[in-house]
């Protein structure tokens, strides 16, 4: 790789041990992918910054970097923690896991990290601009950064994200290069999509077909919302490994199909239709239980936007969650506070639902749900289904809350705010 004089200094250890270790890792990564150079990044988003995902080895690695004097040179945010840090006792988390999470978060904060514990950092001000190079982990955030914001990032893992935060560099390969960002497969949407869950279903269908290819969507209306695109990308990056997509006339690199494909013609063999049949079949394939069986309803994957919180509050207003079920809405702590300030949290809490901040079931202890007797969950996100069924051994119903609201709630008193 061709390194600048500054990058050579980092590699030779002139900028300290931690910077040297980080640069060695990035150079090795670059060589694996035949990168010719490094590219400066303007931000990092870290995954595996909770003791369960990082494990003992990863936790020691992060602490060792801090001991060697590592400091983040670009704004750096963190993915969800492995427990609810405010309501941990009430929700049944152990003191031990709380202390482990706090100790690790403290080390990350000492290095200069913004410990926000959310998979939607772009909703709370960590929002790169068009064509900015960044080093982000978290598949749903990565695909949002590439597709919706037009920023450029590969799918970073824990160590490489840390290395970029410490050096301000990443190897120039993959989605950092123009040639890898063009769409090569077309998805023609021939059905009206209603709400985030339908967009999640489209993403799930698409990811299974395109795998690592970048899809171009046509037929999606201009009225598509940020949270629709958030749901689409999160599901697409779960059933497939693509980290980018285009929606013609909507996303920044797709003013037209021609621009999105880099003027390459996409033939009929690479053109797939998504109509009412595909929507129904995909939705059905995601459900393995009826909503009546749900012990918990989990909403807000990826972490909810304030618009989504408002939508859930509207659905729950004047209703009461039934005594045999819980409703969790996952959210960043920053937006939970905002929801409290503007009265939405009160509506949700009066209905008996809970805004669960700074965490997500995915990084929670493996047996957390089974130990509490939770066996069936109703969720509105294919990504959450994937994590719950593969890592937490629970069965899921898939659908939007509006479709099963009468099953999990009953009429109650209207909330006065
Ligand atoms: Fe976020 Fe957890 Fe879903 S990290 S994207 S809420 S699986």
mmCIF file of C-alpha atoms and ligand atoms in Angstrom:
data_model
loop_
_atom_site.group_PDB
_atom_site.id
_atom_site.type_symbol
_atom_site.label_atom_id
_atom_site.label_comp_id
_atom_site.label_asym_id
_atom_site.label_seq_id
_atom_site.Cartn_x
_atom_site.Cartn_y
_atom_site.Cartn_z
ATOM 1 C CA UNK A 1 0.000 0.000 0.000
ATOM 2 C CA UNK A 2 1.118 3.556 -0.628
ATOM 3 C CA UNK A 3 1.124 5.365 2.718
ATOM 4 C CA UNK A 4 1.506 9.104 3.280
ATOM 5 C CA UNK A 5 4.371 10.360 5.460
ATOM 6 C CA UNK A 6 1.915 10.748 8.343
ATOM 7 C CA UNK A 7 0.615 7.196 7.919
ATOM 8 C CA UNK A 8 4.213 5.887 7.787
ATOM 9 C CA UNK A 9 4.867 7.632 11.105
ATOM 10 C CA UNK A 10 1.819 5.927 12.583
ATOM 11 C CA UNK A 11 3.002 2.544 11.333
ATOM 12 C CA UNK A 12 6.552 2.949 12.556
ATOM 13 C CA UNK A 13 5.421 3.747 16.092
ATOM 14 C CA UNK A 14 6.375 7.441 16.142
ATOM 15 C CA UNK A 15 2.806 8.284 17.238
ATOM 16 C CA UNK A 16 2.754 5.768 20.060
ATOM 17 C CA UNK A 17 2.038 2.100 20.595
ATOM 18 C CA UNK A 18 -1.747 2.196 20.258
ATOM 19 C CA UNK A 19 -1.622 4.085 16.956
ATOM 20 C CA UNK A 20 1.013 1.667 15.675
ATOM 21 C CA UNK A 21 -1.100 -1.403 16.568
ATOM 22 C CA UNK A 22 -4.163 0.158 14.941
ATOM 23 C CA UNK A 23 -2.266 1.063 11.762
ATOM 24 C CA UNK A 24 -0.754 -2.418 11.512
ATOM 25 C CA UNK A 25 -4.251 -3.879 11.578
ATOM 26 C CA UNK A 26 -5.521 -1.490 8.889
ATOM 27 C CA UNK A 27 -2.525 -2.132 6.621
ATOM 28 C CA UNK A 28 -3.056 -5.909 6.952
ATOM 29 C CA UNK A 29 -6.752 -5.425 6.144
ATOM 30 C CA UNK A 30 -5.906 -3.226 3.148
ATOM 31 C CA UNK A 31 -3.458 -5.820 1.830
ATOM 32 C CA UNK A 32 -6.126 -8.538 2.062
ATOM 33 C CA UNK A 33 -8.356 -6.476 -0.227
ATOM 34 C CA UNK A 34 -5.594 -5.120 -2.503
ATOM 35 C CA UNK A 35 -6.226 -1.545 -1.364
ATOM 36 C CA UNK A 36 -3.692 0.842 -2.882
ATOM 37 C CA UNK A 37 -3.940 3.504 -0.195
ATOM 38 C CA UNK A 38 -5.646 4.670 2.959
ATOM 39 C CA UNK A 39 -8.534 7.109 2.974
ATOM 40 C CA UNK A 40 -9.149 9.595 5.829
ATOM 41 C CA UNK A 41 -12.400 9.003 7.708
ATOM 42 C CA UNK A 42 -14.461 11.626 9.501
ATOM 43 C CA UNK A 43 -16.238 9.378 11.990
ATOM 44 C CA UNK A 44 -16.499 5.896 13.467
ATOM 45 C CA UNK A 45 -19.357 3.876 14.943
ATOM 46 C CA UNK A 46 -18.236 1.011 17.163
ATOM 47 C CA UNK A 47 -19.794 -2.420 17.548
ATOM 48 C CA UNK A 48 -18.794 -5.070 20.097
ATOM 49 C CA UNK A 49 -18.423 -2.437 22.794
ATOM 50 C CA UNK A 50 -20.449 -4.462 25.256
ATOM 51 C CA UNK A 51 -18.937 -7.248 27.381
ATOM 52 C CA UNK A 52 -21.100 -9.992 25.847
ATOM 53 C CA UNK A 53 -20.282 -9.304 22.204
ATOM 54 C CA UNK A 54 -16.660 -8.395 22.941
ATOM 55 C CA UNK A 55 -16.150 -11.375 25.264
ATOM 56 C CA UNK A 56 -13.205 -11.550 27.632
ATOM 57 C CA UNK A 57 -10.633 -11.290 24.831
ATOM 58 C CA UNK A 58 -12.270 -8.301 23.156
ATOM 59 C CA UNK A 59 -12.755 -6.496 26.452
ATOM 60 C CA UNK A 60 -9.078 -6.990 27.301
ATOM 61 C CA UNK A 61 -8.095 -5.792 23.811
ATOM 62 C CA UNK A 62 -10.039 -2.528 24.246
ATOM 63 C CA UNK A 63 -8.618 -1.985 27.736
ATOM 64 C CA UNK A 64 -5.066 -2.682 26.510
ATOM 65 C CA UNK A 65 -5.457 -0.106 23.745
ATOM 66 C CA UNK A 66 -6.593 2.451 26.323
ATOM 67 C CA UNK A 67 -3.609 1.590 28.558
ATOM 68 C CA UNK A 68 -1.302 2.193 25.585
ATOM 69 C CA UNK A 69 -2.736 5.726 25.349
ATOM 70 C CA UNK A 70 -5.281 5.252 22.545
ATOM 71 C CA UNK A 71 -7.378 8.347 21.809
ATOM 72 C CA UNK A 72 -10.111 8.603 19.180
ATOM 73 C CA UNK A 73 -9.207 11.256 16.621
ATOM 74 C CA UNK A 74 -12.643 11.363 14.961
ATOM 75 C CA UNK A 75 -16.156 11.533 16.478
ATOM 76 C CA UNK A 76 -16.924 7.982 17.587
ATOM 77 C CA UNK A 77 -20.257 6.561 18.780
ATOM 78 C CA UNK A 78 -21.231 3.197 20.269
ATOM 79 C CA UNK A 79 -23.811 0.524 19.429
ATOM 80 C CA UNK A 80 -26.380 -0.746 21.995
ATOM 81 C CA UNK A 81 -25.270 -1.944 25.406
ATOM 82 C CA UNK A 82 -26.165 -5.428 26.691
ATOM 83 C CA UNK A 83 -28.703 -4.163 29.238
ATOM 84 C CA UNK A 84 -31.051 -1.291 30.065
ATOM 85 C CA UNK A 85 -28.776 0.905 32.156
ATOM 86 C CA UNK A 86 -31.557 2.882 33.850
ATOM 87 C CA UNK A 87 -34.246 0.255 34.543
ATOM 88 C CA UNK A 88 -31.833 -2.688 34.795
ATOM 89 C CA UNK A 89 -32.985 -3.956 38.183
ATOM 90 C CA UNK A 90 -36.680 -3.790 37.392
ATOM 91 C CA UNK A 91 -36.100 -5.562 34.082
ATOM 92 C CA UNK A 92 -34.169 -8.377 35.754
ATOM 93 C CA UNK A 93 -30.548 -7.762 34.724
ATOM 94 C CA UNK A 94 -27.769 -8.722 37.127
ATOM 95 C CA UNK A 95 -25.546 -6.289 39.005
ATOM 96 C CA UNK A 96 -22.533 -8.133 37.596
ATOM 97 C CA UNK A 97 -23.416 -7.518 33.937
ATOM 98 C CA UNK A 98 -24.234 -3.883 34.733
ATOM 99 C CA UNK A 99 -20.812 -3.363 36.280
ATOM 100 C CA UNK A 100 -19.039 -5.046 33.372
ATOM 101 C CA UNK A 101 -20.900 -2.851 30.860
ATOM 102 C CA UNK A 102 -20.199 0.323 32.827
ATOM 103 C CA UNK A 103 -16.491 -0.492 33.161
ATOM 104 C CA UNK A 104 -16.157 -1.041 29.403
ATOM 105 C CA UNK A 105 -18.181 2.079 28.555
ATOM 106 C CA UNK A 106 -15.958 4.106 30.866
ATOM 107 C CA UNK A 107 -12.834 2.964 29.008
ATOM 108 C CA UNK A 108 -14.428 3.904 25.673
ATOM 109 C CA UNK A 109 -15.415 7.311 27.074
ATOM 110 C CA UNK A 110 -11.839 7.845 28.334
ATOM 111 C CA UNK A 111 -10.612 7.310 24.772
ATOM 112 C CA UNK A 112 -13.005 10.058 23.645
ATOM 113 C CA UNK A 113 -16.015 7.979 22.559
ATOM 114 C CA UNK A 114 -19.580 9.262 22.714
ATOM 115 C CA UNK A 115 -21.175 6.393 24.605
ATOM 116 C CA UNK A 116 -24.668 6.754 23.157
ATOM 117 C CA UNK A 117 -25.454 3.025 22.884
ATOM 118 C CA UNK A 118 -27.655 3.190 19.826
ATOM 119 C CA UNK A 119 -27.774 1.528 16.403
ATOM 120 C CA UNK A 120 -29.238 4.738 14.936
ATOM 121 C CA UNK A 121 -26.483 7.284 15.725
ATOM 122 C CA UNK A 122 -27.607 9.209 12.616
ATOM 123 C CA UNK A 123 -30.882 10.068 14.400
ATOM 124 C CA UNK A 124 -29.086 11.825 17.253
ATOM 125 C CA UNK A 125 -26.656 14.044 15.391
ATOM 126 C CA UNK A 126 -23.915 11.634 14.282
ATOM 127 C CA UNK A 127 -24.863 12.121 10.652
ATOM 128 C CA UNK A 128 -22.186 12.066 7.935
ATOM 129 C CA UNK A 129 -22.685 14.050 4.754
ATOM 130 C CA UNK A 130 -22.826 12.943 1.133
ATOM 131 C CA UNK A 131 -19.496 11.393 -0.035
ATOM 132 C CA UNK A 132 -17.941 11.515 3.438
ATOM 133 C CA UNK A 133 -15.762 8.479 4.191
ATOM 134 C CA UNK A 134 -16.529 6.927 7.581
ATOM 135 C CA UNK A 135 -15.750 3.660 9.384
ATOM 136 C CA UNK A 136 -18.994 2.303 10.788
ATOM 137 C CA UNK A 137 -19.996 -1.000 12.268
ATOM 138 C CA UNK A 138 -23.618 -2.211 12.726
ATOM 139 C CA UNK A 139 -25.160 -3.505 9.502
ATOM 140 C CA UNK A 140 -28.345 -1.408 9.729
ATOM 141 C CA UNK A 141 -26.412 1.821 10.350
ATOM 142 C CA UNK A 142 -23.851 1.043 7.641
ATOM 143 C CA UNK A 143 -26.465 0.543 4.937
ATOM 144 C CA UNK A 144 -28.317 3.681 6.065
ATOM 145 C CA UNK A 145 -25.061 5.680 5.872
ATOM 146 C CA UNK A 146 -24.259 4.395 2.373
ATOM 147 C CA UNK A 147 -27.714 4.363 0.804
ATOM 148 C CA UNK A 148 -29.696 7.132 2.488
ATOM 149 C CA UNK A 149 -26.969 9.604 3.471
ATOM 150 C CA UNK A 150 -24.634 8.864 0.548
ATOM 151 C CA UNK A 151 -21.656 8.547 2.906
ATOM 152 C CA UNK A 152 -19.122 5.760 2.299
ATOM 153 C CA UNK A 153 -18.339 2.907 4.633
ATOM 154 C CA UNK A 154 -17.525 -0.780 4.539
ATOM 155 C CA UNK A 155 -18.995 -3.191 7.089
ATOM 156 C CA UNK A 156 -16.529 -2.637 9.926
ATOM 157 C CA UNK A 157 -16.065 -5.139 12.711
ATOM 158 C CA UNK A 158 -15.135 -4.272 16.295
ATOM 159 C CA UNK A 159 -11.308 -4.159 15.946
ATOM 160 C CA UNK A 160 -11.207 -2.401 12.550
ATOM 161 C CA UNK A 161 -13.708 0.261 13.683
ATOM 162 C CA UNK A 162 -11.557 0.918 16.751
ATOM 163 C CA UNK A 163 -8.423 1.097 14.603
ATOM 164 C CA UNK A 164 -10.059 3.704 12.346
ATOM 165 C CA UNK A 165 -11.261 5.724 15.343
ATOM 166 C CA UNK A 166 -7.662 5.802 16.636
ATOM 167 C CA UNK A 167 -5.933 6.601 13.326
ATOM 168 C CA UNK A 168 -8.629 8.463 11.377
ATOM 169 C CA UNK A 169 -7.959 6.141 8.405
ATOM 170 C CA UNK A 170 -9.402 3.115 6.637
ATOM 171 C CA UNK A 171 -8.105 1.206 3.592
ATOM 172 C CA UNK A 172 -9.577 2.414 0.290
ATOM 173 C CA UNK A 173 -11.484 -0.622 -0.964
ATOM 174 C CA UNK A 174 -15.077 -1.860 -1.247
ATOM 175 C CA UNK A 175 -17.761 0.803 -0.790
ATOM 176 C CA UNK A 176 -15.156 3.587 -0.533
ATOM 177 C CA UNK A 177 -14.582 3.296 -4.303
ATOM 178 C CA UNK A 178 -17.010 4.590 -6.947
ATOM 179 C CA UNK A 179 -16.936 1.384 -9.000
ATOM 180 C CA UNK A 180 -18.299 -0.754 -6.151
ATOM 181 C CA UNK A 181 -21.250 1.509 -5.406
ATOM 182 C CA UNK A 182 -23.213 1.077 -8.617
ATOM 183 C CA UNK A 183 -26.323 -1.072 -8.667
ATOM 184 C CA UNK A 184 -26.109 -4.330 -10.614
ATOM 185 C CA UNK A 185 -29.530 -5.866 -9.998
ATOM 186 C CA UNK A 186 -33.000 -4.308 -10.256
ATOM 187 C CA UNK A 187 -35.992 -4.856 -7.980
ATOM 188 C CA UNK A 188 -39.235 -3.625 -9.519
ATOM 189 C CA UNK A 189 -41.767 -2.902 -6.764
ATOM 190 C CA UNK A 190 -45.301 -3.492 -8.070
ATOM 191 C CA UNK A 191 -47.263 -3.315 -4.860
ATOM 192 C CA UNK A 192 -48.294 -0.494 -2.552
ATOM 193 C CA UNK A 193 -46.294 -0.686 0.674
ATOM 194 C CA UNK A 194 -47.916 0.404 3.927
ATOM 195 C CA UNK A 195 -45.563 1.393 6.712
ATOM 196 C CA UNK A 196 -42.182 0.240 7.976
ATOM 197 C CA UNK A 197 -43.088 -3.439 8.254
ATOM 198 C CA UNK A 198 -43.880 -3.742 4.546
ATOM 199 C CA UNK A 199 -40.569 -2.026 3.733
ATOM 200 C CA UNK A 200 -38.821 -4.462 6.078
ATOM 201 C CA UNK A 201 -40.481 -7.355 4.218
ATOM 202 C CA UNK A 202 -39.261 -5.931 0.883
ATOM 203 C CA UNK A 203 -35.724 -5.663 2.323
ATOM 204 C CA UNK A 204 -35.841 -9.226 3.626
ATOM 205 C CA UNK A 205 -37.029 -10.557 0.240
ATOM 206 C CA UNK A 206 -34.363 -8.552 -1.595
ATOM 207 C CA UNK A 207 -31.411 -9.494 0.631
ATOM 208 C CA UNK A 208 -32.055 -13.190 0.074
ATOM 209 C CA UNK A 209 -31.917 -12.695 -3.700
ATOM 210 C CA UNK A 210 -29.160 -10.120 -4.161
ATOM 211 C CA UNK A 211 -26.758 -11.411 -1.468
ATOM 212 C CA UNK A 212 -23.777 -8.989 -1.794
ATOM 213 C CA UNK A 213 -24.918 -7.204 -4.981
ATOM 214 C CA UNK A 214 -26.133 -3.590 -4.768
ATOM 215 C CA UNK A 215 -29.837 -3.473 -5.713
ATOM 216 C CA UNK A 216 -31.647 -0.642 -7.477
ATOM 217 C CA UNK A 217 -35.302 -0.291 -6.482
ATOM 218 C CA UNK A 218 -37.847 1.162 -8.884
ATOM 219 C CA UNK A 219 -41.523 1.756 -8.107
ATOM 220 C CA UNK A 220 -40.997 3.151 -4.605
ATOM 221 C CA UNK A 221 -42.921 6.436 -4.244
ATOM 222 C CA UNK A 222 -41.240 9.780 -3.515
ATOM 223 C CA UNK A 223 -43.261 9.911 -0.295
ATOM 224 C CA UNK A 224 -41.171 7.083 1.219
ATOM 225 C CA UNK A 225 -40.041 8.126 4.709
ATOM 226 C CA UNK A 226 -36.709 7.949 6.531
ATOM 227 C CA UNK A 227 -38.054 5.235 8.805
ATOM 228 C CA UNK A 228 -39.317 3.235 5.781
ATOM 229 C CA UNK A 229 -35.771 3.361 4.335
ATOM 230 C CA UNK A 230 -34.292 2.494 7.733
ATOM 231 C CA UNK A 231 -36.509 -0.613 7.862
ATOM 232 C CA UNK A 232 -35.757 -1.548 4.244
ATOM 233 C CA UNK A 233 -31.973 -1.378 4.702
ATOM 234 C CA UNK A 234 -31.877 -3.156 8.073
ATOM 235 C CA UNK A 235 -33.745 -6.163 6.672
ATOM 236 C CA UNK A 236 -31.794 -6.187 3.401
ATOM 237 C CA UNK A 237 -28.473 -6.263 5.288
ATOM 238 C CA UNK A 238 -29.759 -9.126 7.466
ATOM 239 C CA UNK A 239 -30.955 -11.629 4.862
ATOM 240 C CA UNK A 240 -28.109 -10.623 2.510
ATOM 241 C CA UNK A 241 -24.676 -9.081 2.914
ATOM 242 C CA UNK A 242 -25.078 -5.962 0.745
ATOM 243 C CA UNK A 243 -24.346 -2.703 2.531
ATOM 244 C CA UNK A 244 -25.771 -0.338 -0.064
ATOM 245 C CA UNK A 245 -28.868 0.146 -2.212
ATOM 246 C CA UNK A 246 -30.453 2.737 -4.463
ATOM 247 C CA UNK A 247 -34.042 3.934 -4.716
ATOM 248 C CA UNK A 248 -34.503 5.720 -8.032
ATOM 249 C CA UNK A 249 -35.329 9.431 -7.595
ATOM 250 C CA UNK A 250 -35.016 9.122 -3.811
ATOM 251 C CA UNK A 251 -31.522 8.184 -2.583
ATOM 252 C CA UNK A 252 -28.637 10.560 -3.308
ATOM 253 C CA UNK A 253 -26.700 8.392 -5.777
ATOM 254 C CA UNK A 254 -29.792 7.487 -7.792
ATOM 255 C CA UNK A 255 -31.236 10.581 -9.512
ATOM 256 C CA UNK A 256 -31.963 8.115 -12.349
ATOM 257 C CA UNK A 257 -31.605 4.403 -12.969
ATOM 258 C CA UNK A 258 -28.799 5.147 -15.414
ATOM 259 C CA UNK A 259 -26.745 7.043 -12.824
ATOM 260 C CA UNK A 260 -27.416 4.423 -10.141
ATOM 261 C CA UNK A 261 -26.133 1.628 -12.395
ATOM 262 C CA UNK A 262 -23.126 3.588 -13.716
ATOM 263 C CA UNK A 263 -24.710 3.447 -17.204
ATOM 264 C CA UNK A 264 -24.561 -0.371 -17.208
ATOM 265 C CA UNK A 265 -27.595 -2.064 -18.686
ATOM 266 C CA UNK A 266 -29.369 -4.350 -16.268
ATOM 267 C CA UNK A 267 -30.815 -7.264 -18.244
ATOM 268 C CA UNK A 268 -34.038 -9.158 -17.643
ATOM 269 C CA UNK A 269 -32.211 -11.984 -15.824
ATOM 270 C CA UNK A 270 -31.148 -9.452 -13.202
ATOM 271 C CA UNK A 271 -34.580 -7.826 -12.919
ATOM 272 C CA UNK A 272 -36.803 -9.182 -10.163
ATOM 273 C CA UNK A 273 -40.411 -8.285 -9.470
ATOM 274 C CA UNK A 274 -41.808 -7.697 -5.988
ATOM 275 C CA UNK A 275 -45.588 -7.730 -6.143
ATOM 276 C CA UNK A 276 -48.519 -8.589 -3.837
ATOM 277 C CA UNK A 277 -47.694 -12.311 -3.984
ATOM 278 C CA UNK A 278 -44.052 -11.815 -2.966
ATOM 279 C CA UNK A 279 -45.096 -9.432 -0.170
ATOM 280 C CA UNK A 280 -47.588 -11.924 1.264
ATOM 281 C CA UNK A 281 -45.332 -14.974 0.905
ATOM 282 C CA UNK A 282 -42.321 -13.229 2.472
ATOM 283 C CA UNK A 283 -44.394 -11.907 5.368
ATOM 284 C CA UNK A 284 -45.848 -15.358 6.045
ATOM 285 C CA UNK A 285 -42.434 -17.015 5.871
ATOM 286 C CA UNK A 286 -41.185 -14.790 8.707
ATOM 287 C CA UNK A 287 -43.881 -15.799 11.194
ATOM 288 C CA UNK A 288 -43.626 -18.976 13.241
ATOM 289 C CA UNK A 289 -46.299 -18.114 15.825
ATOM 290 C CA UNK A 290 -49.608 -16.318 16.203
ATOM 291 C CA UNK A 291 -49.661 -12.921 17.973
ATOM 292 C CA UNK A 292 -52.040 -14.345 20.625
ATOM 293 C CA UNK A 293 -49.119 -16.440 21.928
ATOM 294 C CA UNK A 294 -46.764 -13.462 22.412
ATOM 295 C CA UNK A 295 -45.208 -12.884 25.840
ATOM 296 C CA UNK A 296 -43.456 -9.719 24.653
ATOM 297 C CA UNK A 297 -43.920 -7.370 21.705
ATOM 298 C CA UNK A 298 -40.637 -5.803 20.562
ATOM 299 C CA UNK A 299 -40.747 -2.696 18.382
ATOM 300 C CA UNK A 300 -38.042 -0.239 17.340
ATOM 301 C CA UNK A 301 -35.475 -2.323 15.464
ATOM 302 C CA UNK A 302 -33.405 -0.389 14.393
ATOM 303 C CA UNK A 303 -33.878 1.988 17.355
ATOM 304 C CA UNK A 304 -37.018 4.039 16.840
ATOM 305 C CA UNK A 305 -37.101 7.552 15.400
ATOM 306 C CA UNK A 306 -39.273 10.175 17.063
ATOM 307 C CA UNK A 307 -41.786 9.774 14.187
ATOM 308 C CA UNK A 308 -42.075 6.076 14.960
ATOM 309 C CA UNK A 309 -42.526 6.803 18.668
ATOM 310 C CA UNK A 310 -45.338 9.151 17.731
ATOM 311 C CA UNK A 311 -46.909 6.454 15.560
ATOM 312 C CA UNK A 312 -46.741 3.914 18.406
ATOM 313 C CA UNK A 313 -48.101 6.503 20.867
ATOM 314 C CA UNK A 314 -51.051 7.157 18.536
ATOM 315 C CA UNK A 315 -51.801 3.434 18.345
ATOM 316 C CA UNK A 316 -51.515 2.992 22.133
ATOM 317 C CA UNK A 317 -53.332 6.153 23.171
ATOM 318 C CA UNK A 318 -56.454 5.323 25.176
ATOM 319 C CA UNK A 319 -55.549 1.628 25.338
ATOM 320 C CA UNK A 320 -54.100 -0.662 28.003
ATOM 321 C CA UNK A 321 -51.549 -3.430 27.402
ATOM 322 C CA UNK A 322 -53.045 -6.779 28.474
ATOM 323 C CA UNK A 323 -51.690 -8.259 31.689
ATOM 324 C CA UNK A 324 -50.190 -11.342 30.010
ATOM 325 C CA UNK A 325 -47.948 -9.389 27.622
ATOM 326 C CA UNK A 326 -45.300 -6.644 27.635
ATOM 327 C CA UNK A 327 -44.587 -4.109 24.909
ATOM 328 C CA UNK A 328 -41.028 -2.801 24.525
ATOM 329 C CA UNK A 329 -40.127 0.052 22.183
ATOM 330 C CA UNK A 330 -36.348 0.147 21.622
ATOM 331 C CA UNK A 331 -34.860 3.618 21.355
ATOM 332 C CA UNK A 332 -31.705 5.660 21.999
ATOM 333 C CA UNK A 333 -31.603 7.293 25.398
ATOM 334 C CA UNK A 334 -31.349 10.725 23.752
ATOM 335 C CA UNK A 335 -34.639 10.229 21.881
ATOM 336 C CA UNK A 336 -36.291 8.676 24.940
ATOM 337 C CA UNK A 337 -35.594 11.914 26.774
ATOM 338 C CA UNK A 338 -37.015 13.877 23.853
ATOM 339 C CA UNK A 339 -40.135 11.655 23.881
ATOM 340 C CA UNK A 340 -40.487 12.423 27.606
ATOM 341 C CA UNK A 341 -40.148 16.177 27.003
ATOM 342 C CA UNK A 342 -42.886 16.256 24.369
ATOM 343 C CA UNK A 343 -45.324 13.970 26.182
ATOM 344 C CA UNK A 344 -45.135 10.903 23.937
ATOM 345 C CA UNK A 345 -43.437 8.800 26.611
ATOM 346 C CA UNK A 346 -46.298 9.466 29.017
ATOM 347 C CA UNK A 347 -48.884 8.171 26.529
ATOM 348 C CA UNK A 348 -46.835 5.021 25.969
ATOM 349 C CA UNK A 349 -46.198 4.433 29.678
ATOM 350 C CA UNK A 350 -49.828 5.099 30.649
ATOM 351 C CA UNK A 351 -50.825 2.389 28.188
ATOM 352 C CA UNK A 352 -48.466 0.043 30.046
ATOM 353 C CA UNK A 353 -45.800 -0.172 27.322
ATOM 354 C CA UNK A 354 -42.131 0.598 27.969
ATOM 355 C CA UNK A 355 -39.531 2.698 26.158
ATOM 356 C CA UNK A 356 -36.389 0.571 26.521
ATOM 357 C CA UNK A 357 -33.342 2.720 25.877
ATOM 358 C CA UNK A 358 -29.667 2.169 25.000
ATOM 359 C CA UNK A 359 -29.983 -1.568 24.472
ATOM 360 C CA UNK A 360 -31.496 -4.299 22.303
ATOM 361 C CA UNK A 361 -32.206 -8.019 22.765
ATOM 362 C CA UNK A 362 -29.376 -8.982 20.408
ATOM 363 C CA UNK A 363 -26.461 -8.179 22.784
ATOM 364 C CA UNK A 364 -28.378 -9.214 25.933
ATOM 365 C CA UNK A 365 -27.292 -12.340 27.830
ATOM 366 C CA UNK A 366 -28.208 -15.444 25.824
ATOM 367 C CA UNK A 367 -30.583 -16.953 28.389
ATOM 368 C CA UNK A 368 -32.190 -13.650 29.479
ATOM 369 C CA UNK A 369 -35.523 -14.284 27.755
ATOM 370 C CA UNK A 370 -35.883 -18.004 28.419
ATOM 371 C CA UNK A 371 -34.996 -17.542 32.102
ATOM 372 C CA UNK A 372 -37.872 -15.088 32.421
ATOM 373 C CA UNK A 373 -40.247 -17.497 30.743
ATOM 374 C CA UNK A 374 -40.526 -15.467 27.514
ATOM 375 C CA UNK A 375 -40.965 -17.963 24.706
ATOM 376 C CA UNK A 376 -42.869 -16.138 21.969
ATOM 377 C CA UNK A 377 -42.324 -12.599 20.729
ATOM 378 C CA UNK A 378 -44.250 -10.445 18.303
ATOM 379 C CA UNK A 379 -41.979 -8.120 16.335
ATOM 380 C CA UNK A 380 -42.214 -5.760 13.378
ATOM 381 C CA UNK A 381 -38.664 -6.188 12.069
ATOM 382 C CA UNK A 382 -37.088 -9.114 10.136
ATOM 383 C CA UNK A 383 -33.699 -8.261 11.638
ATOM 384 C CA UNK A 384 -35.046 -8.707 15.164
ATOM 385 C CA UNK A 385 -36.593 -12.038 14.175
ATOM 386 C CA UNK A 386 -33.222 -13.210 12.935
ATOM 387 C CA UNK A 387 -31.470 -12.382 16.210
ATOM 388 C CA UNK A 388 -34.196 -13.621 18.504
ATOM 389 C CA UNK A 389 -34.644 -16.946 16.761
ATOM 390 C CA UNK A 390 -30.964 -17.675 16.130
ATOM 391 C CA UNK A 391 -29.361 -16.422 19.331
ATOM 392 C CA UNK A 392 -32.125 -16.310 21.958
ATOM 393 C CA UNK A 393 -34.041 -19.486 21.127
ATOM 394 C CA UNK A 394 -37.480 -17.856 21.030
ATOM 395 C CA UNK A 395 -40.273 -18.150 18.466
ATOM 396 C CA UNK A 396 -41.588 -15.059 16.698
ATOM 397 C CA UNK A 397 -44.698 -13.622 15.131
ATOM 398 C CA UNK A 398 -43.956 -11.041 12.423
ATOM 399 C CA UNK A 399 -46.269 -8.152 11.644
ATOM 400 C CA UNK A 400 -47.005 -4.498 12.332
ATOM 401 C CA UNK A 401 -48.432 -3.463 15.707
ATOM 402 C CA UNK A 402 -51.482 -1.939 14.004
ATOM 403 C CA UNK A 403 -52.478 -5.429 12.787
ATOM 404 C CA UNK A 404 -52.467 -7.044 16.240
ATOM 405 C CA UNK A 405 -53.158 -4.050 18.499
ATOM 406 C CA UNK A 406 -56.523 -5.526 19.593
ATOM 407 C CA UNK A 407 -54.837 -8.767 20.590
ATOM 408 C CA UNK A 408 -52.153 -7.257 22.849
ATOM 409 C CA UNK A 409 -54.128 -4.291 24.230
ATOM 410 C CA UNK A 410 -57.674 -3.448 25.271
ATOM 411 C CA UNK A 411 -59.527 -0.151 25.480
ATOM 412 C CA UNK A 412 -58.463 2.023 28.449
ATOM 413 C CA UNK A 413 -58.667 5.609 29.632
ATOM 414 C CA UNK A 414 -57.391 8.329 27.225
ATOM 415 C CA UNK A 415 -54.106 9.860 28.450
ATOM 416 C CA UNK A 416 -54.130 13.552 29.354
ATOM 417 C CA UNK A 417 -50.733 15.205 28.842
HETATM 418 FE FE1 LIG B 1 -30.500 -2.209 16.472
HETATM 419 FE FE2 LIG B 1 -30.685 -4.400 17.833
HETATM 420 FE FE3 LIG B 1 -32.127 -4.117 15.719
HETATM 421 S S1 LIG B 1 -28.817 -3.296 17.394
HETATM 422 S S2 LIG B 1 -30.826 -2.889 14.396
HETATM 423 S S3 LIG B 1 -32.299 -2.875 17.582
HETATM 424 S S4 LIG B 1 -31.132 -5.990 16.329
#
